Short mmCIF file of C-alpha atoms in Angstrom, two decimals:
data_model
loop_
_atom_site.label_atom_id
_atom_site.label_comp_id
_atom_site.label_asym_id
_atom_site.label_seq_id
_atom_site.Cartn_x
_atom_site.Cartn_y
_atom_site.Cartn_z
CA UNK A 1 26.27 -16.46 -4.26
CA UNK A 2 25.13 -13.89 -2.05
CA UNK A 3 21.74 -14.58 0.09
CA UNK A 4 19.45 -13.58 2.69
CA UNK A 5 16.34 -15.59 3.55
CA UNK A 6 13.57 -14.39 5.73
CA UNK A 7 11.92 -16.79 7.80
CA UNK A 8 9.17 -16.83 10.78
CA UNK A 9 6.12 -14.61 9.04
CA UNK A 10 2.63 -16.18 9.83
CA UNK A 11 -0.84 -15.03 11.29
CA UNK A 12 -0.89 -13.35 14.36
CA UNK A 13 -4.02 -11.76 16.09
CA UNK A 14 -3.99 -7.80 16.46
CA UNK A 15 -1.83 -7.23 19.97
CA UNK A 16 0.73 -10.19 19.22
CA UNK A 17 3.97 -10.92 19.19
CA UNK A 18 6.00 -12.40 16.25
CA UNK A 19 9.42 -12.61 15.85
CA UNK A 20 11.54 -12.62 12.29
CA UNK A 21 14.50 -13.96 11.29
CA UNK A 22 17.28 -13.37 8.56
CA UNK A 23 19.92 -15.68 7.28
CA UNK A 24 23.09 -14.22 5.26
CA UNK A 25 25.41 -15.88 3.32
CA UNK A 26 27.78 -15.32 0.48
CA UNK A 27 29.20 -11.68 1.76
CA UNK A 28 30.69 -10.44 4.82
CA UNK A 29 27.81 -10.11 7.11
CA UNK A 30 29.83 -8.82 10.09
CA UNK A 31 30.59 -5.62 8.37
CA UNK A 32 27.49 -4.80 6.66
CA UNK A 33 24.40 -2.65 7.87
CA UNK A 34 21.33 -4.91 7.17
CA UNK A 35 17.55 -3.10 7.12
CA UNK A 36 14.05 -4.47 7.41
CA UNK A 37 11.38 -2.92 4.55
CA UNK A 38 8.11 -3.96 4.21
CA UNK A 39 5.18 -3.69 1.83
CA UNK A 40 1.86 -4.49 2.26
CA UNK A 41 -0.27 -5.80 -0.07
CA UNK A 42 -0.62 -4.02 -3.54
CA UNK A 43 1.07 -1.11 -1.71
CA UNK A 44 4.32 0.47 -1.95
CA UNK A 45 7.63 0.30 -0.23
CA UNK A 46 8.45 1.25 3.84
CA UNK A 47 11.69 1.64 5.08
CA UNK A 48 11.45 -0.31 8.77
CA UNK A 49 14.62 -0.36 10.46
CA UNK A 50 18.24 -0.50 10.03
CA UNK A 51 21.21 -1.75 12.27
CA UNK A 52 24.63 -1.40 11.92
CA UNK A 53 27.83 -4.29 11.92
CA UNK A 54 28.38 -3.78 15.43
CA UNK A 55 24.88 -2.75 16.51
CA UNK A 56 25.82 0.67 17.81
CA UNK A 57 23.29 2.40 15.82
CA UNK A 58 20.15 1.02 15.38
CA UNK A 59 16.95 3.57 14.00
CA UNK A 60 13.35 2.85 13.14
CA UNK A 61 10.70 4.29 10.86
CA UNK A 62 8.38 6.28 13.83
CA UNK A 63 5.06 3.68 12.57
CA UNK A 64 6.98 0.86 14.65
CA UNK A 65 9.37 2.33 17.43
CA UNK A 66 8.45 1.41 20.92
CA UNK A 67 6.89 -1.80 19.53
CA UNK A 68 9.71 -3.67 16.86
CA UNK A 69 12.78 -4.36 17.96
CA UNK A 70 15.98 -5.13 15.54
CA UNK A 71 18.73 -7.33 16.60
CA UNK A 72 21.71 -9.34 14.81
CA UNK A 73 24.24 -12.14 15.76
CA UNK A 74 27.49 -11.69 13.57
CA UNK A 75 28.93 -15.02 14.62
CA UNK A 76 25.64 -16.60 13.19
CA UNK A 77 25.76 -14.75 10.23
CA UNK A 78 21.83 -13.89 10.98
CA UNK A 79 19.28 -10.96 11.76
CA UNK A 80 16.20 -10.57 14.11
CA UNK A 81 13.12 -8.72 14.39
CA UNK A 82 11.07 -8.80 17.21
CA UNK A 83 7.44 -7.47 16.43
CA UNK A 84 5.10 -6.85 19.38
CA UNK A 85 1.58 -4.97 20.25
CA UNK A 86 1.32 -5.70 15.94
CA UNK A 87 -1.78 -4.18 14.30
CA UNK A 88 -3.66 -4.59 11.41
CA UNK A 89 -1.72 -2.26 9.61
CA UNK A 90 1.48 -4.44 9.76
CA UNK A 91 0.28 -6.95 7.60
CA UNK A 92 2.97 -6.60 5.18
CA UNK A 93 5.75 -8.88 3.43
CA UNK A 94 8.46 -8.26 5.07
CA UNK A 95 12.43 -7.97 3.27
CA UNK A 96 15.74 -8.19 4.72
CA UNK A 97 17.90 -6.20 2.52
CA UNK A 98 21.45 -5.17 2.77
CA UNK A 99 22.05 -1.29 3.04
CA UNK A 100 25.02 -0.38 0.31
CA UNK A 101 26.61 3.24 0.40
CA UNK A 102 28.00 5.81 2.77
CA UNK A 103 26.36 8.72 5.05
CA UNK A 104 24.86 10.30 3.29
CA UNK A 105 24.03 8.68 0.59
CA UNK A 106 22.77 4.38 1.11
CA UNK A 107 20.80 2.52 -1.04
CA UNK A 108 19.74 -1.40 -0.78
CA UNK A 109 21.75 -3.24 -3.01
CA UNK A 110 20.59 -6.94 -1.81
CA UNK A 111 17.03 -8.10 -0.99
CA UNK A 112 15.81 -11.06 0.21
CA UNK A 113 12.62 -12.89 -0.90
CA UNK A 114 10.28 -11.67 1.90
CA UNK A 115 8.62 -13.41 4.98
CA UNK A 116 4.40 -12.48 4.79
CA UNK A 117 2.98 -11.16 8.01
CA UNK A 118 -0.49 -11.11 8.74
CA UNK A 119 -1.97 -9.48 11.39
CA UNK A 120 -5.72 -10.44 11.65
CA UNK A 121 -8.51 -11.71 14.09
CA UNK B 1 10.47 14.30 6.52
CA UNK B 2 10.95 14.09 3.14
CA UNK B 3 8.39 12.93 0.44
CA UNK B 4 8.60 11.68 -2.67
CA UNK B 5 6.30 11.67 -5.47
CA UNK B 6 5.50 8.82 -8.62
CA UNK B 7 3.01 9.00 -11.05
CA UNK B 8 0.85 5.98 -10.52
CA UNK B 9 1.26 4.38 -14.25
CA UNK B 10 3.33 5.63 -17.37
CA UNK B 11 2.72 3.23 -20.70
CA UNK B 12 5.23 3.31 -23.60
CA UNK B 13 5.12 1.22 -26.97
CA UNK B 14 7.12 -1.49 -27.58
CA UNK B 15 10.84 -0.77 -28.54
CA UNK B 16 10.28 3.15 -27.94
CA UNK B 17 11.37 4.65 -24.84
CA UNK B 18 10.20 5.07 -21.28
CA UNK B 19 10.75 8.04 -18.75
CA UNK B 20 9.30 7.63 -15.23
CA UNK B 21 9.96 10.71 -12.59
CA UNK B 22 10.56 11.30 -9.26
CA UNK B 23 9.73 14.37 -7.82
CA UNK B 24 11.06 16.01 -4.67
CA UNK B 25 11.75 19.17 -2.79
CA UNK B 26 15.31 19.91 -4.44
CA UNK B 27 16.12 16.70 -5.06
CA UNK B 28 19.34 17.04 -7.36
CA UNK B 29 21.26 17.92 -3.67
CA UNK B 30 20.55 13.95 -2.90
CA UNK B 31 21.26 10.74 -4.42
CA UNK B 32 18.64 9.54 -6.36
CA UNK B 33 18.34 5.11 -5.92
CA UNK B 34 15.59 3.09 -8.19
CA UNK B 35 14.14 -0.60 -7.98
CA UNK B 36 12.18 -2.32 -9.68
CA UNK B 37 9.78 -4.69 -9.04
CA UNK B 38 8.13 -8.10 -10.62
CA UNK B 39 4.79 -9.28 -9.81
CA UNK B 40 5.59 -11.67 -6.76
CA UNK B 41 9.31 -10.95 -6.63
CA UNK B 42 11.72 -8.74 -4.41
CA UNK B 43 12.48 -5.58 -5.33
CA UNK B 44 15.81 -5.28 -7.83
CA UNK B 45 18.57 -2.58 -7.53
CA UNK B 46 18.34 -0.84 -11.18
CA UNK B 47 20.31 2.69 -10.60
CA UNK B 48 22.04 3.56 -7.50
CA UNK B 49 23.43 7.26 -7.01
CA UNK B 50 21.47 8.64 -9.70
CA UNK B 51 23.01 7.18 -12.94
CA UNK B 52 25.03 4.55 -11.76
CA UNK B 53 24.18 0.84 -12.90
CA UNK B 54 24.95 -2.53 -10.71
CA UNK B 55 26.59 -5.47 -12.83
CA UNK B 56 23.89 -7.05 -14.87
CA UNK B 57 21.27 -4.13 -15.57
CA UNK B 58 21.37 -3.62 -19.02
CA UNK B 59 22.76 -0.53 -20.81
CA UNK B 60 18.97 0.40 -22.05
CA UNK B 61 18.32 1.68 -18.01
CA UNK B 62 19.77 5.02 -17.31
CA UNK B 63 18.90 8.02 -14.60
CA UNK B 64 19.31 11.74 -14.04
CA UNK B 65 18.69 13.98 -11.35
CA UNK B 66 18.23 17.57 -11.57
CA UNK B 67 16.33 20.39 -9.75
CA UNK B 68 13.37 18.96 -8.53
CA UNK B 69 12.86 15.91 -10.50
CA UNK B 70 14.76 12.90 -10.38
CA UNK B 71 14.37 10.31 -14.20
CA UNK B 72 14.51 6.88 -14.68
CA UNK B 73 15.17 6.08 -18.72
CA UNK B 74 14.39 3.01 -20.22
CA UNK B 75 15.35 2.59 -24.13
CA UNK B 76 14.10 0.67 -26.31
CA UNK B 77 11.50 -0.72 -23.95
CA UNK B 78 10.87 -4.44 -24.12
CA UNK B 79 7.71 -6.62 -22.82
CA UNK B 80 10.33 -7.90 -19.74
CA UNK B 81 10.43 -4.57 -18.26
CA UNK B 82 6.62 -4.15 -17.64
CA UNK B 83 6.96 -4.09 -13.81
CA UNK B 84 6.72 -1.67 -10.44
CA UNK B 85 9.36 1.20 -10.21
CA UNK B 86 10.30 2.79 -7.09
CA UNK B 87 12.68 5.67 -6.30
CA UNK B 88 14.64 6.00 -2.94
CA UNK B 89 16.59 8.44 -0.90
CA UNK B 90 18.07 8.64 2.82
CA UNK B 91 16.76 11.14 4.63
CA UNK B 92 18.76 13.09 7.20
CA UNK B 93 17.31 11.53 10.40
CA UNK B 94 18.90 8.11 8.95
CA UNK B 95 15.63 6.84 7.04
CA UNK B 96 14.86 5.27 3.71
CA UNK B 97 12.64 6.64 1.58
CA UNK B 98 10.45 5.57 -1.31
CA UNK B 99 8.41 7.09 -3.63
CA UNK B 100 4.77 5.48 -3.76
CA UNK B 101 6.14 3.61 -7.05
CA UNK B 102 5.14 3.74 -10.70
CA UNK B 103 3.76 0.74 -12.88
CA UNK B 104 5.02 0.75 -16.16
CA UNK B 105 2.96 -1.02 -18.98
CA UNK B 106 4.91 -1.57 -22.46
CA UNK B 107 2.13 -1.69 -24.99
#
């Protein structure tokens, strides 16, 4: 059975650092593009950031580049994000999701249960 | 970038059917993706590439896309279906996006 379970959400003070992780199993993790989307409470869905199988290509939605930074070991089947300078306005629960497809057309075919992040004083 | 638009809330009677929109600049040129979403549960894939249906989603969901307005059908609407929708595309600056979501209420 295919998985992916988010771990390492918590409260954080506005200005901190947190950093997420993402266990696979059940599918070839080395050769899938895995994505970060968030949604904050009662809100809708936000694309984060995606990364490739070999991390080559790695993009972010503009509300966190320059302060989260995606990252994945293949021989640990597992996926990172580190969040820093975090805001108010990241309090979110946070999905690892598999990205299915081909350019031009992806879609997320696999999401994990979410990891909450809070981001209060 | 490119927006999409949801209404916030579309209700349909029990057993009838329900039609929830996405709207979009031109849309029909791009592959139209929908979710839905439980009350405290991950988003599921319902209809990927506009009308296509992963194992398990019943026959009752369908989709079109056309013009500027992308359709999510759902026939014969039961009680289980209540939930969040949400529409997606990838932009061409390698970005998901989502619509702002529409809750569906089966009356």
């Amino acid at each position: 059975e295919m998985q992916l379970v988010e771990s390492g959400g918590g409260l954080v003070k506005p200005g901190g650092s947190l950093r997420l992780s993402c266990a696979a199993s059940g599918f070839s993790f080395s050769v899938s593009s895995i994505n970060w989307v968030r949604q904050a409470p009662g809100k809708g869905l936000e694309w984060v950031s995606s990364i490739d199988p070999t991390s080559n290509y790695i993009y972010y939605a503009d509300s966190v580049k320059g302060r989260f930074t995606i990252s994945r070991d293949n021989a640990k089947n597992s996926l990172s994000l580190q969040m820093n300078s975090l805001r108010v306005e990241d309090t979110a629960m946070y999905y690892c999701v598999r990205l299915a497809g081909g350019n031009p057309i992806y879609y997320f075919d696999y999401w994990g249960q979410g990891t909450l992040v809070t981001v209060s004083s | 970038s490119y927006e999409l638009t949801q209404p916030l809330s579309v209700s349909v009677a029990l057993g009838q059917t329900a039609r929830m929109t996405c709207g979009g600049n031109n849309i029909g040129s791009r592959s139209v993706h929908w979710y839905m979403q439980k009350p405290g549960q991950a988003p599921v894939l319902v209809i990927y590439r506009d009308t296509n249906r992963p194992s398990g989603i019943p026959e009752r969901f369908s989709g079109s896309n056309s013009g500027n307005t992308a359709t999510l059908t759902i026939s014969r609407a039961q009680s289980g279906d209540e939930a969040d929708y949400y529409c997606q595309v990838w932009d061409t600056n390698f970005a998901g996006v989502f619509g702002g979501g529409t809750k569906l209420t089966v009356l």
